[in-house]
XYZ file of C-alpha atoms in Angstrom:
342
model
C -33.187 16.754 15.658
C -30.850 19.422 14.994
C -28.973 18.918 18.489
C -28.394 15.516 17.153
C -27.564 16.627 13.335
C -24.681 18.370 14.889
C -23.290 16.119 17.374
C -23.640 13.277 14.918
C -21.482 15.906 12.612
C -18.741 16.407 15.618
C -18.082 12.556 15.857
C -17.693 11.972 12.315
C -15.359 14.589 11.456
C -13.056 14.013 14.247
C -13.234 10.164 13.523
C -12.288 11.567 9.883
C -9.518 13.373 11.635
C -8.157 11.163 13.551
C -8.138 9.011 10.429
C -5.944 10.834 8.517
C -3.444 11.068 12.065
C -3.759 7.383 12.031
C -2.848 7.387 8.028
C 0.086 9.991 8.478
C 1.467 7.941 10.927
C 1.349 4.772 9.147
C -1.273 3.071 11.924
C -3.114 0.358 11.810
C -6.939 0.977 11.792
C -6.609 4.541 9.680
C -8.439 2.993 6.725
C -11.452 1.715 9.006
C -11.227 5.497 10.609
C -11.379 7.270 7.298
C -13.943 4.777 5.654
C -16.172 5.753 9.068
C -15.828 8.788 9.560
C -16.279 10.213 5.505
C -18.471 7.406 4.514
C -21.422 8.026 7.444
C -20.583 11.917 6.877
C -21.555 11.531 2.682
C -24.316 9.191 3.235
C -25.993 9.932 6.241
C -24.861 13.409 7.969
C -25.442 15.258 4.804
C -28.879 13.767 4.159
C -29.754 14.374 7.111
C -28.558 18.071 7.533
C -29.981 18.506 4.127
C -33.416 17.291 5.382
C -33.629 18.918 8.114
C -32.716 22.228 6.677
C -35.132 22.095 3.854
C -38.139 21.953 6.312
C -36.958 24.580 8.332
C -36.061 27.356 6.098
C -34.798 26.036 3.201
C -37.822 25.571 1.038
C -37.077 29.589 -0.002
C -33.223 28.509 -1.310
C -33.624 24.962 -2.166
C -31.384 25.203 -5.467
C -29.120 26.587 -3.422
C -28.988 23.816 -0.277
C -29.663 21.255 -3.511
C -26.385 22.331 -5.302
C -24.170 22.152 -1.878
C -25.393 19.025 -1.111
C -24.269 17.328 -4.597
C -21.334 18.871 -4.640
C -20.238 18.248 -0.774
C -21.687 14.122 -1.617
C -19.619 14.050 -4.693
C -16.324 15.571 -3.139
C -16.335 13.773 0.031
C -16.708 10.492 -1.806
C -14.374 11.070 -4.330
C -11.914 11.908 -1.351
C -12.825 8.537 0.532
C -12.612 6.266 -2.585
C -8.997 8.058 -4.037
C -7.781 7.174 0.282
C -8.624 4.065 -0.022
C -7.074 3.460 -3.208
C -10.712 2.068 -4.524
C -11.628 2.409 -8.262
C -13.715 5.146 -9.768
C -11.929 7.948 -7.610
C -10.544 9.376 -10.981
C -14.097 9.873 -12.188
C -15.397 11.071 -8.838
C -12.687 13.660 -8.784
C -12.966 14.899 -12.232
C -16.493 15.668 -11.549
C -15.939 16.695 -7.791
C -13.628 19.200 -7.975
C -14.461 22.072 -10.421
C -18.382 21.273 -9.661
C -17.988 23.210 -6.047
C -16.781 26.255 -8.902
C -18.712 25.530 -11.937
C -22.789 24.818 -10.230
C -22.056 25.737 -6.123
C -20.813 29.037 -6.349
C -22.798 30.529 -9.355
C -26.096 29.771 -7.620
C -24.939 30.804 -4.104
C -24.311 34.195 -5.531
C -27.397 34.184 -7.281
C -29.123 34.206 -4.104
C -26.408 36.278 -2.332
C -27.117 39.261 -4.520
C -31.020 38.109 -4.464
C -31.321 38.297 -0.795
C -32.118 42.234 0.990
C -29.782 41.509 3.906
C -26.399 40.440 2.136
C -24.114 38.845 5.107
C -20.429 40.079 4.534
C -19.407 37.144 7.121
C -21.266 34.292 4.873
C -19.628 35.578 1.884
C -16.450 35.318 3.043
C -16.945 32.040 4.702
C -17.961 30.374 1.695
C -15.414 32.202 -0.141
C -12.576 30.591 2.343
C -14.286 27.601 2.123
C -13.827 27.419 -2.032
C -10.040 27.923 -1.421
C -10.227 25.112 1.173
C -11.555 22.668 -1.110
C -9.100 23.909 -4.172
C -6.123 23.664 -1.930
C -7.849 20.299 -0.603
C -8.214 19.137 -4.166
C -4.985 20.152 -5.206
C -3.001 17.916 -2.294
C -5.351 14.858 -2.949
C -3.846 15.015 -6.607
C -1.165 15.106 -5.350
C 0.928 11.633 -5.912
C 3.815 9.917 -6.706
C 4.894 10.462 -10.014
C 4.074 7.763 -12.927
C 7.495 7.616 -13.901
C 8.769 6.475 -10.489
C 5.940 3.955 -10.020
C 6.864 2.694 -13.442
C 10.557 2.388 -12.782
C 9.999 0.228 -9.871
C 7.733 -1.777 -11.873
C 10.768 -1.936 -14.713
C 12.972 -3.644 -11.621
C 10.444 -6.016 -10.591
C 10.327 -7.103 -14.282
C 14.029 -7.355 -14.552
C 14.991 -9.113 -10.967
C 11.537 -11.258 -12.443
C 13.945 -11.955 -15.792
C 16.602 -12.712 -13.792
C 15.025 -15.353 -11.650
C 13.726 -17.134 -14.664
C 17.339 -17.095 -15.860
C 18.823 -18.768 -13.117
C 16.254 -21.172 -12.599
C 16.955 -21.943 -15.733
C 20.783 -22.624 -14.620
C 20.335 -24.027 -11.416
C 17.921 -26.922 -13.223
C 20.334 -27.830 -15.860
C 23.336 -28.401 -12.708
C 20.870 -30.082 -10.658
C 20.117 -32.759 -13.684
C 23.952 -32.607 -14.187
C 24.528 -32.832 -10.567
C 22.358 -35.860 -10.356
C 23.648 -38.208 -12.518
C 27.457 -37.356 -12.304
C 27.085 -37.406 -8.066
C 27.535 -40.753 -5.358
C 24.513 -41.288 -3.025
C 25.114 -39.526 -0.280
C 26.216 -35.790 -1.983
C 22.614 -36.607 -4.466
C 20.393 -36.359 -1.172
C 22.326 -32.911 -0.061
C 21.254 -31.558 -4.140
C 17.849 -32.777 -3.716
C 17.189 -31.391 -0.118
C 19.060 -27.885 -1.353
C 16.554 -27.887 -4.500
C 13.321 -28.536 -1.525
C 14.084 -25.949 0.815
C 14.416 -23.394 -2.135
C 11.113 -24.593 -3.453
C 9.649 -23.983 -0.097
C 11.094 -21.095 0.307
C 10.399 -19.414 -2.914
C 6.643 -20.936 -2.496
C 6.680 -18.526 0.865
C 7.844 -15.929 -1.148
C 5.360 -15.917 -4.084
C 2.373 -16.548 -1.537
C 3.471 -13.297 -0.008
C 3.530 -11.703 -2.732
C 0.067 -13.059 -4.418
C -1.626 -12.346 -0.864
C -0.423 -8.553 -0.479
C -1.790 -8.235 -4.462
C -4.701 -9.683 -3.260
C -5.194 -7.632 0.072
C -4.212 -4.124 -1.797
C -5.772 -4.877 -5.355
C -8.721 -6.751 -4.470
C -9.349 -10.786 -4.600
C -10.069 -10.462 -8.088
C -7.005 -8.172 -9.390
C -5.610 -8.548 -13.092
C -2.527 -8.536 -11.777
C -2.203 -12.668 -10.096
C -3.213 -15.302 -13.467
C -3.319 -18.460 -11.506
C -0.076 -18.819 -9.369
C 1.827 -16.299 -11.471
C 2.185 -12.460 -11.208
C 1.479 -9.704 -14.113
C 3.287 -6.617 -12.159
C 2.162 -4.444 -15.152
C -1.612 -4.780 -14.454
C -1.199 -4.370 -10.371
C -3.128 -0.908 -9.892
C -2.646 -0.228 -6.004
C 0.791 0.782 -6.497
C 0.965 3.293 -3.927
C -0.987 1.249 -1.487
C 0.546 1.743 2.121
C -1.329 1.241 5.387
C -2.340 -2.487 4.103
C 0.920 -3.209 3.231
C 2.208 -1.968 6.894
C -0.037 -3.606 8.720
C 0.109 -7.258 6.670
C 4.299 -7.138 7.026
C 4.858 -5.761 10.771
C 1.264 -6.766 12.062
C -0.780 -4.675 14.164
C 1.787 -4.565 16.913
C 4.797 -4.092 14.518
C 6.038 -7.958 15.159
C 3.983 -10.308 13.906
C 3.612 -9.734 10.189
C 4.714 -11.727 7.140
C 8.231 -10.314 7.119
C 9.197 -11.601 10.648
C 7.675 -15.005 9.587
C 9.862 -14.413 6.210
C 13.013 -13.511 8.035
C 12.894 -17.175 10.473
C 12.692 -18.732 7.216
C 15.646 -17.244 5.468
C 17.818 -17.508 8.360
C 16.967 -21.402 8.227
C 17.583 -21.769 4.733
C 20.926 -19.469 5.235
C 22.215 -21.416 8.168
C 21.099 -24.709 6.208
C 23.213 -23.519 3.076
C 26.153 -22.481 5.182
C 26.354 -25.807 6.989
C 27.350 -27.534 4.223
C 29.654 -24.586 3.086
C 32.263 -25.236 6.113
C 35.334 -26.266 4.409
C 34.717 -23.184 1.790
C 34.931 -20.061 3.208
C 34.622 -17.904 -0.038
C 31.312 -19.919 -1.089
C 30.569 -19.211 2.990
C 31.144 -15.590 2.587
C 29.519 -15.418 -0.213
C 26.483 -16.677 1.044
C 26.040 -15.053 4.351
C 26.266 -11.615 2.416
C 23.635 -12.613 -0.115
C 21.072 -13.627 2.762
C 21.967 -11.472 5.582
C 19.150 -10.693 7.964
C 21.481 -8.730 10.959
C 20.310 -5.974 12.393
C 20.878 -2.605 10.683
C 22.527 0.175 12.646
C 21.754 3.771 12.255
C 24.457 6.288 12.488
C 21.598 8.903 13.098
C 20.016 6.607 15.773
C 23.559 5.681 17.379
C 24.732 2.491 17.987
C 22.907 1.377 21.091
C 19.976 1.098 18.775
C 19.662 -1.100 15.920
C 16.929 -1.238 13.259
C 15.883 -4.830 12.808
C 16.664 -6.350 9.050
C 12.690 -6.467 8.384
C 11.982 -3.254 9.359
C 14.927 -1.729 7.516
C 14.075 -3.971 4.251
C 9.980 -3.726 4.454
C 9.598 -0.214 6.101
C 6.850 1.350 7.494
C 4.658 3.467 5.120
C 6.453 1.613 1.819
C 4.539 1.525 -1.054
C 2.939 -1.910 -2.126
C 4.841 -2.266 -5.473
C 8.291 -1.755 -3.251
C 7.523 -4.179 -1.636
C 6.828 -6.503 -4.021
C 9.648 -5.136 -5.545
C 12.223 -6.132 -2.444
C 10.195 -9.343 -2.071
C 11.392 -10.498 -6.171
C 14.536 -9.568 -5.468
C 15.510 -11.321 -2.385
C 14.153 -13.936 -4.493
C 16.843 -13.159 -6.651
C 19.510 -13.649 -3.764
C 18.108 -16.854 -3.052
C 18.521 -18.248 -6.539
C 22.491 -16.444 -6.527
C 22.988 -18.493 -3.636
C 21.198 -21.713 -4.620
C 23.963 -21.542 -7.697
C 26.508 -20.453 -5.525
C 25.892 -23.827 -3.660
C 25.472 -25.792 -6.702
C 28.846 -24.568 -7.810
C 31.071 -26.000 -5.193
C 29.658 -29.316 -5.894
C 31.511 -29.841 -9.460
Protein backbone atom coordinates (compact mmCIF):
# COMPACT_ATOMS: atom_id res chain seq x y z
CA UNK A 1 0.00 0.00 0.00
CA UNK A 2 2.60 2.39 0.74
CA UNK A 3 4.79 1.28 -2.42
CA UNK A 4 1.76 2.31 -4.28
CA UNK A 5 0.95 5.63 -2.10
CA UNK A 6 4.22 6.80 -3.39
CA UNK A 7 4.37 5.88 -6.90
CA UNK A 8 0.81 7.06 -7.30
CA UNK A 9 2.46 10.44 -5.65
CA UNK A 10 5.50 10.39 -8.40
CA UNK A 11 2.98 10.35 -11.40
CA UNK A 12 0.85 13.01 -10.20
CA UNK A 13 3.31 15.52 -9.39
CA UNK A 14 5.25 15.21 -12.49
CA UNK A 15 1.90 15.22 -14.52
CA UNK A 16 1.44 18.54 -12.30
CA UNK A 17 4.83 19.49 -13.59
CA UNK A 18 4.70 18.95 -16.77
CA UNK A 19 1.46 20.91 -16.59
CA UNK A 20 2.72 23.97 -15.69
CA UNK A 21 5.74 23.35 -18.75
CA UNK A 22 2.81 22.81 -20.95
CA UNK A 23 1.10 26.22 -19.43
CA UNK A 24 4.48 28.26 -19.64
CA UNK A 25 4.75 27.38 -22.99
CA UNK A 26 1.39 28.23 -24.08
CA UNK A 27 0.50 24.27 -25.10
CA UNK A 28 -2.34 22.78 -25.76
CA UNK A 29 -3.42 20.09 -23.18
CA UNK A 30 -1.69 22.11 -19.98
CA UNK A 31 -5.13 22.69 -18.46
CA UNK A 32 -6.11 18.83 -18.73
CA UNK A 33 -2.34 18.24 -17.21
CA UNK A 34 -2.78 20.57 -14.30
CA UNK A 35 -6.54 19.63 -13.63
CA UNK A 36 -4.92 15.76 -13.46
CA UNK A 37 -2.24 15.95 -11.94
CA UNK A 38 -3.45 18.55 -8.70
CA UNK A 39 -6.96 17.40 -8.78
CA UNK A 40 -6.15 13.31 -8.18
CA UNK A 41 -3.17 14.67 -5.85
CA UNK A 42 -6.03 16.82 -3.42
CA UNK A 43 -8.62 14.23 -3.65
CA UNK A 44 -7.17 11.03 -3.74
CA UNK A 45 -3.19 10.97 -3.00
CA UNK A 46 -3.67 12.90 0.13
CA UNK A 47 -6.51 10.74 1.44
CA UNK A 48 -4.87 8.13 0.83
CA UNK A 49 -1.38 9.04 2.34
CA UNK A 50 -3.39 10.40 5.16
CA UNK A 51 -5.03 6.96 5.68
CA UNK A 52 -2.47 5.07 5.48
CA UNK A 53 -0.35 7.02 7.83
CA UNK A 54 -2.88 7.22 10.55
CA UNK A 55 -2.92 3.35 10.92
CA UNK A 56 0.59 3.05 10.93
CA UNK A 57 1.88 5.49 13.36
CA UNK A 58 -0.11 8.27 13.25
CA UNK A 59 -2.80 7.54 15.76
CA UNK A 60 -0.01 9.16 18.47
CA UNK A 61 0.04 12.74 16.24
CA UNK A 62 -3.24 12.71 14.60
CA UNK A 63 -3.88 16.61 15.16
CA UNK A 64 -0.87 16.96 13.74
CA UNK A 65 -1.27 14.64 10.27
CA UNK A 66 -5.16 16.14 10.63
CA UNK A 67 -3.96 19.83 10.37
CA UNK A 68 -1.43 19.05 7.27
CA UNK A 69 -3.88 17.36 5.54
CA UNK A 70 -6.53 20.41 5.57
CA UNK A 71 -4.21 22.69 4.93
CA UNK A 72 -2.23 20.76 1.94
CA UNK A 73 -6.36 19.92 0.51
CA UNK A 74 -7.19 23.52 0.85
CA UNK A 75 -3.92 24.96 -0.82
CA UNK A 76 -3.63 22.61 -3.59
CA UNK A 77 -7.21 23.30 -4.57
CA UNK A 78 -7.15 26.77 -4.25
CA UNK A 79 -3.99 26.57 -6.61
CA UNK A 80 -5.92 24.30 -9.23
CA UNK A 81 -9.17 26.39 -9.25
CA UNK A 82 -7.12 30.16 -9.40
CA UNK A 83 -5.06 27.98 -12.85
CA UNK A 84 -7.90 27.30 -14.24
CA UNK A 85 -9.39 30.55 -13.90
CA UNK A 86 -12.58 28.71 -12.07
CA UNK A 87 -14.64 30.65 -9.44
CA UNK A 88 -14.19 30.44 -5.71
CA UNK A 89 -10.24 30.50 -6.00
CA UNK A 90 -10.36 33.95 -4.15
CA UNK A 91 -12.03 32.26 -1.20
CA UNK A 92 -9.90 29.13 -1.38
CA UNK A 93 -6.84 31.29 -1.27
CA UNK A 94 -7.81 33.57 1.44
CA UNK A 95 -8.28 30.64 3.60
CA UNK A 96 -5.33 28.54 2.05
CA UNK A 97 -2.61 30.56 2.46
CA UNK A 98 -2.05 31.91 6.03
CA UNK A 99 -3.83 28.49 7.35
CA UNK A 100 -0.33 26.47 6.56
CA UNK A 101 0.97 29.58 9.30
CA UNK A 102 -1.93 30.22 11.46
CA UNK A 103 -3.21 26.04 12.44
CA UNK A 104 -0.09 23.83 10.55
CA UNK A 105 2.78 25.18 12.10
CA UNK A 106 1.55 25.96 15.72
CA UNK A 107 0.56 22.32 16.22
CA UNK A 108 3.63 20.83 14.45
CA UNK A 109 5.70 22.58 17.02
CA UNK A 110 3.55 21.56 19.65
CA UNK A 111 4.53 18.13 19.03
CA UNK A 112 8.10 19.06 17.94
CA UNK A 113 8.93 20.33 21.39
CA UNK A 114 6.53 17.38 22.83
CA UNK A 115 8.45 14.65 21.26
CA UNK A 116 12.04 13.22 23.37
CA UNK A 117 13.94 12.82 20.09
CA UNK A 118 13.57 16.38 18.38
CA UNK A 119 14.82 15.83 14.54
CA UNK A 120 16.93 18.99 13.54
CA UNK A 121 16.47 17.67 9.74
CA UNK A 122 12.40 17.62 10.09
CA UNK A 123 12.47 20.97 11.51
CA UNK A 124 14.15 22.44 8.95
CA UNK A 125 12.34 20.64 6.26
CA UNK A 126 9.11 21.82 7.28
CA UNK A 127 10.56 25.09 7.95
CA UNK A 128 11.77 25.27 4.03
CA UNK A 129 8.71 23.92 3.17
CA UNK A 130 6.60 27.09 4.90
CA UNK A 131 8.81 29.44 2.77
CA UNK A 132 7.97 27.26 -0.27
CA UNK A 133 4.40 27.65 0.06
CA UNK A 134 4.73 31.64 1.02
CA UNK A 135 6.90 32.22 -1.96
CA UNK A 136 4.36 29.75 -3.84
CA UNK A 137 1.49 31.83 -2.59
CA UNK A 138 3.00 34.97 -3.23
CA UNK A 139 3.62 34.18 -7.28
CA UNK A 140 0.03 32.66 -7.60
CA UNK A 141 -1.15 36.28 -6.50
CA UNK A 142 0.65 37.35 -8.60
CA UNK A 143 -1.43 38.92 -11.76
CA UNK A 144 -1.98 41.39 -14.11
CA UNK A 145 -2.86 44.49 -12.70
CA UNK A 146 -6.74 45.66 -12.51
CA UNK A 147 -5.98 48.78 -14.05
CA UNK A 148 -4.56 47.24 -17.24
CA UNK A 149 -7.35 44.65 -17.51
CA UNK A 150 -9.71 47.55 -17.12
CA UNK A 151 -8.12 49.73 -19.75
CA UNK A 152 -8.46 47.12 -22.31
CA UNK A 153 -11.93 46.68 -21.31
CA UNK A 154 -12.31 50.81 -21.70
CA UNK A 155 -11.11 50.11 -25.63
CA UNK A 156 -13.37 47.36 -26.25
CA UNK A 157 -16.16 49.72 -25.02
CA UNK A 158 -15.01 52.54 -27.15
CA UNK A 159 -14.09 50.61 -30.65
CA UNK A 160 -17.86 48.94 -29.34
CA UNK A 161 -19.16 52.91 -29.46
CA UNK A 162 -17.63 53.38 -32.47
CA UNK A 163 -19.14 50.52 -34.38
CA UNK A 164 -22.57 51.50 -33.27
CA UNK A 165 -21.72 54.93 -34.69
CA UNK A 166 -20.96 53.95 -38.01
CA UNK A 167 -23.53 51.52 -38.38
CA UNK A 168 -25.46 54.11 -37.69
CA UNK A 169 -23.87 56.04 -40.86
CA UNK A 170 -23.44 53.38 -43.14
CA UNK A 171 -27.53 52.62 -42.74
CA UNK A 172 -28.62 56.09 -43.36
CA UNK A 173 -26.21 56.03 -47.03
CA UNK A 174 -27.40 52.69 -47.76
CA UNK A 175 -31.30 53.98 -47.54
CA UNK A 176 -29.91 57.10 -49.36
CA UNK A 177 -27.97 55.00 -51.67
CA UNK A 178 -31.01 53.02 -52.51
CA UNK A 179 -33.39 55.22 -53.67
CA UNK A 180 -31.11 57.89 -55.39
CA UNK A 181 -29.10 54.70 -57.36
CA UNK A 182 -30.04 52.85 -61.16
CA UNK A 183 -30.44 49.02 -60.97
CA UNK A 184 -27.44 47.73 -61.56
CA UNK A 185 -25.06 50.04 -58.90
CA UNK A 186 -28.41 49.08 -56.12
CA UNK A 187 -27.40 45.24 -56.37
CA UNK A 188 -23.45 46.18 -55.79
CA UNK A 189 -24.98 48.34 -52.24
CA UNK A 190 -27.04 45.49 -51.31
CA UNK A 191 -24.38 42.67 -51.86
CA UNK A 192 -21.63 45.19 -50.02
CA UNK A 193 -24.27 45.55 -47.01
CA UNK A 194 -24.51 41.11 -47.10
CA UNK A 195 -21.03 40.29 -47.04
CA UNK A 196 -20.51 42.80 -44.07
CA UNK A 197 -23.42 41.21 -42.31
CA UNK A 198 -21.80 37.91 -42.78
CA UNK A 199 -18.83 38.94 -41.93
CA UNK A 200 -19.52 40.81 -38.82
CA UNK A 201 -21.95 37.68 -37.88
CA UNK A 202 -18.37 35.61 -38.04
CA UNK A 203 -16.99 38.08 -36.00
CA UNK A 204 -19.50 38.31 -33.09
CA UNK A 205 -19.85 34.35 -33.10
CA UNK A 206 -16.16 34.39 -32.38
CA UNK A 207 -16.35 36.45 -30.00
CA UNK A 208 -19.63 34.99 -28.06
CA UNK A 209 -17.93 31.40 -28.44
CA UNK A 210 -14.38 32.35 -26.85
CA UNK A 211 -16.76 34.13 -23.86
CA UNK A 212 -18.39 31.08 -23.75
CA UNK A 213 -15.31 28.62 -23.83
CA UNK A 214 -13.24 30.94 -21.16
CA UNK A 215 -16.28 32.19 -18.96
CA UNK A 216 -18.42 29.29 -18.96
CA UNK A 217 -21.78 28.55 -21.15
CA UNK A 218 -23.64 30.46 -18.77
CA UNK A 219 -21.36 33.78 -18.36
CA UNK A 220 -23.01 37.29 -17.52
CA UNK A 221 -21.08 38.61 -19.93
CA UNK A 222 -23.20 37.30 -23.65
CA UNK A 223 -27.34 38.65 -23.08
CA UNK A 224 -28.75 36.94 -26.06
CA UNK A 225 -26.61 37.77 -29.22
CA UNK A 226 -25.04 40.82 -27.60
CA UNK A 227 -21.86 41.25 -25.44
CA UNK A 228 -21.58 42.99 -21.78
CA UNK A 229 -17.51 43.23 -21.79
CA UNK A 230 -17.87 44.68 -18.22
CA UNK A 231 -19.27 41.46 -16.65
CA UNK A 232 -16.68 38.98 -18.69
CA UNK A 233 -14.59 37.58 -15.59
CA UNK A 234 -11.86 35.32 -17.39
CA UNK A 235 -9.98 38.22 -18.43
CA UNK A 236 -6.68 36.81 -18.20
CA UNK A 237 -7.73 33.54 -19.66
CA UNK A 238 -4.87 32.21 -22.03
CA UNK A 239 -4.30 28.56 -22.95
CA UNK A 240 -8.19 28.38 -24.15
CA UNK A 241 -7.88 31.25 -26.02
CA UNK A 242 -4.53 29.78 -27.80
CA UNK A 243 -5.71 26.75 -28.52
CA UNK A 244 -9.48 27.93 -29.93
CA UNK A 245 -7.52 30.71 -32.41
CA UNK A 246 -4.31 28.66 -33.73
CA UNK A 247 -5.84 25.10 -33.00
CA UNK A 248 -3.99 22.37 -31.55
CA UNK A 249 -1.45 22.34 -34.32
CA UNK A 250 -1.13 26.20 -34.51
CA UNK A 251 -3.22 26.29 -38.05
CA UNK A 252 -6.47 25.46 -37.78
CA UNK A 253 -8.11 27.80 -35.31
CA UNK A 254 -10.76 30.51 -35.69
CA UNK A 255 -8.30 33.18 -36.76
CA UNK A 256 -7.05 31.33 -39.93
CA UNK A 257 -10.78 30.65 -40.74
CA UNK A 258 -11.21 34.61 -39.88
CA UNK A 259 -8.32 35.70 -42.01
CA UNK A 260 -9.87 33.60 -45.55
CA UNK A 261 -12.82 35.55 -44.80
CA UNK A 262 -11.42 39.02 -44.63
CA UNK A 263 -9.25 38.57 -47.49
CA UNK A 264 -12.60 37.69 -49.47
CA UNK A 265 -14.44 40.50 -48.29
CA UNK A 266 -11.11 42.77 -48.95
CA UNK A 267 -10.54 41.50 -52.43
CA UNK A 268 -14.49 41.74 -52.94
CA UNK A 269 -14.37 45.53 -51.78
CA UNK A 270 -11.32 46.29 -53.84
CA UNK A 271 -12.81 44.89 -57.03
CA UNK A 272 -15.15 47.35 -57.32
CA UNK A 273 -12.60 50.06 -56.14
CA UNK A 274 -10.47 49.80 -59.57
CA UNK A 275 -10.90 53.08 -61.12
CA UNK A 276 -10.19 54.73 -57.44
CA UNK A 277 -7.01 54.19 -56.25
CA UNK A 278 -7.19 56.40 -53.03
CA UNK A 279 -10.58 54.56 -51.93
CA UNK A 280 -8.22 51.28 -53.12
CA UNK A 281 -5.47 52.31 -50.89
CA UNK A 282 -7.44 53.08 -48.44
CA UNK A 283 -8.96 49.91 -48.17
CA UNK A 284 -6.19 47.47 -48.54
CA UNK A 285 -4.51 49.28 -45.45
CA UNK A 286 -7.63 49.04 -43.33
CA UNK A 287 -7.93 45.12 -43.99
CA UNK A 288 -4.48 44.02 -44.52
CA UNK A 289 -3.78 40.43 -43.62
CA UNK A 290 0.19 40.22 -45.19
CA UNK A 291 2.55 38.65 -43.46
CA UNK A 292 4.43 40.55 -40.73
CA UNK A 293 8.21 40.64 -40.85
CA UNK A 294 10.41 40.68 -37.88
CA UNK A 295 13.52 42.70 -37.90
CA UNK A 296 14.66 40.47 -34.89
CA UNK A 297 13.69 37.27 -36.83
CA UNK A 298 15.24 38.63 -40.26
CA UNK A 299 13.62 38.77 -43.31
CA UNK A 300 13.66 35.21 -44.56
CA UNK A 301 11.07 34.67 -41.91
CA UNK A 302 7.80 36.21 -41.71
CA UNK A 303 5.22 36.06 -38.90
CA UNK A 304 1.86 35.28 -40.42
CA UNK A 305 -0.93 38.29 -39.94
CA UNK A 306 -2.95 35.88 -37.43
CA UNK A 307 -0.30 35.00 -35.43
CA UNK A 308 1.07 38.52 -35.18
CA UNK A 309 -2.66 39.95 -34.50
CA UNK A 310 -4.01 36.89 -32.12
CA UNK A 311 -0.66 35.80 -30.46
CA UNK A 312 0.15 33.01 -28.59
CA UNK A 313 -0.37 33.26 -24.77
CA UNK A 314 -2.76 36.65 -25.32
CA UNK A 315 -5.09 37.24 -22.83
CA UNK A 316 -8.88 36.51 -23.61
CA UNK A 317 -10.13 40.15 -23.23
CA UNK A 318 -7.20 41.15 -25.98
CA UNK A 319 -8.50 39.27 -27.94
CA UNK A 320 -11.77 40.19 -27.84
CA UNK A 321 -10.41 43.40 -27.78
CA UNK A 322 -8.52 43.02 -31.46
CA UNK A 323 -11.56 41.01 -32.59
CA UNK A 324 -14.08 44.59 -31.94
CA UNK A 325 -11.76 46.45 -33.47
CA UNK A 326 -11.09 44.87 -36.73
CA UNK A 327 -14.70 45.10 -36.59
CA UNK A 328 -14.16 48.60 -36.52
CA UNK A 329 -11.96 48.48 -39.81
CA UNK A 330 -14.57 46.69 -41.46
CA UNK A 331 -17.27 49.26 -40.83
CA UNK A 332 -14.31 52.27 -41.92
CA UNK A 333 -14.16 50.45 -44.99
CA UNK A 334 -17.82 49.54 -45.57
CA UNK A 335 -18.18 53.67 -45.47
CA UNK A 336 -15.21 54.10 -47.31
CA UNK A 337 -17.04 52.07 -50.09
CA UNK A 338 -20.27 53.67 -49.59
CA UNK A 339 -18.57 56.98 -50.15
CA UNK A 340 -17.40 56.65 -53.67
CA UNK A 341 -20.83 55.81 -54.66
CA UNK A 342 -22.34 59.54 -54.25
Amino acid sequence: MKKFIYIFGIILLNLFAFGAIFKVMHWPGAGILITVGLGLFALIFLPLAFFNNYRGEGKKQFSLHLSGFICALICISGALFKVQHWPGSGIMLIIGVPLPFLYFLPVYLYHHNKAKEKSVINFLGVMFLMLYISVFSAFLSLSVGKEILNSMVTMYEDFSKTNELYTLKNNMDYLKLESSLPLEKKQKVEKIKTKTIELEKTIESIKIDLIKGTDGINSPAIKGNKIEIGKFSAREESSFTTNFMHGADGASGMAVELKTKIVDYREFLLSILKDNQAKYQNINKLLNTSDITDSNIGEAQKIPWEVQFFQNGTYAIVILTNLECLETRIKMSEAELLSSFK
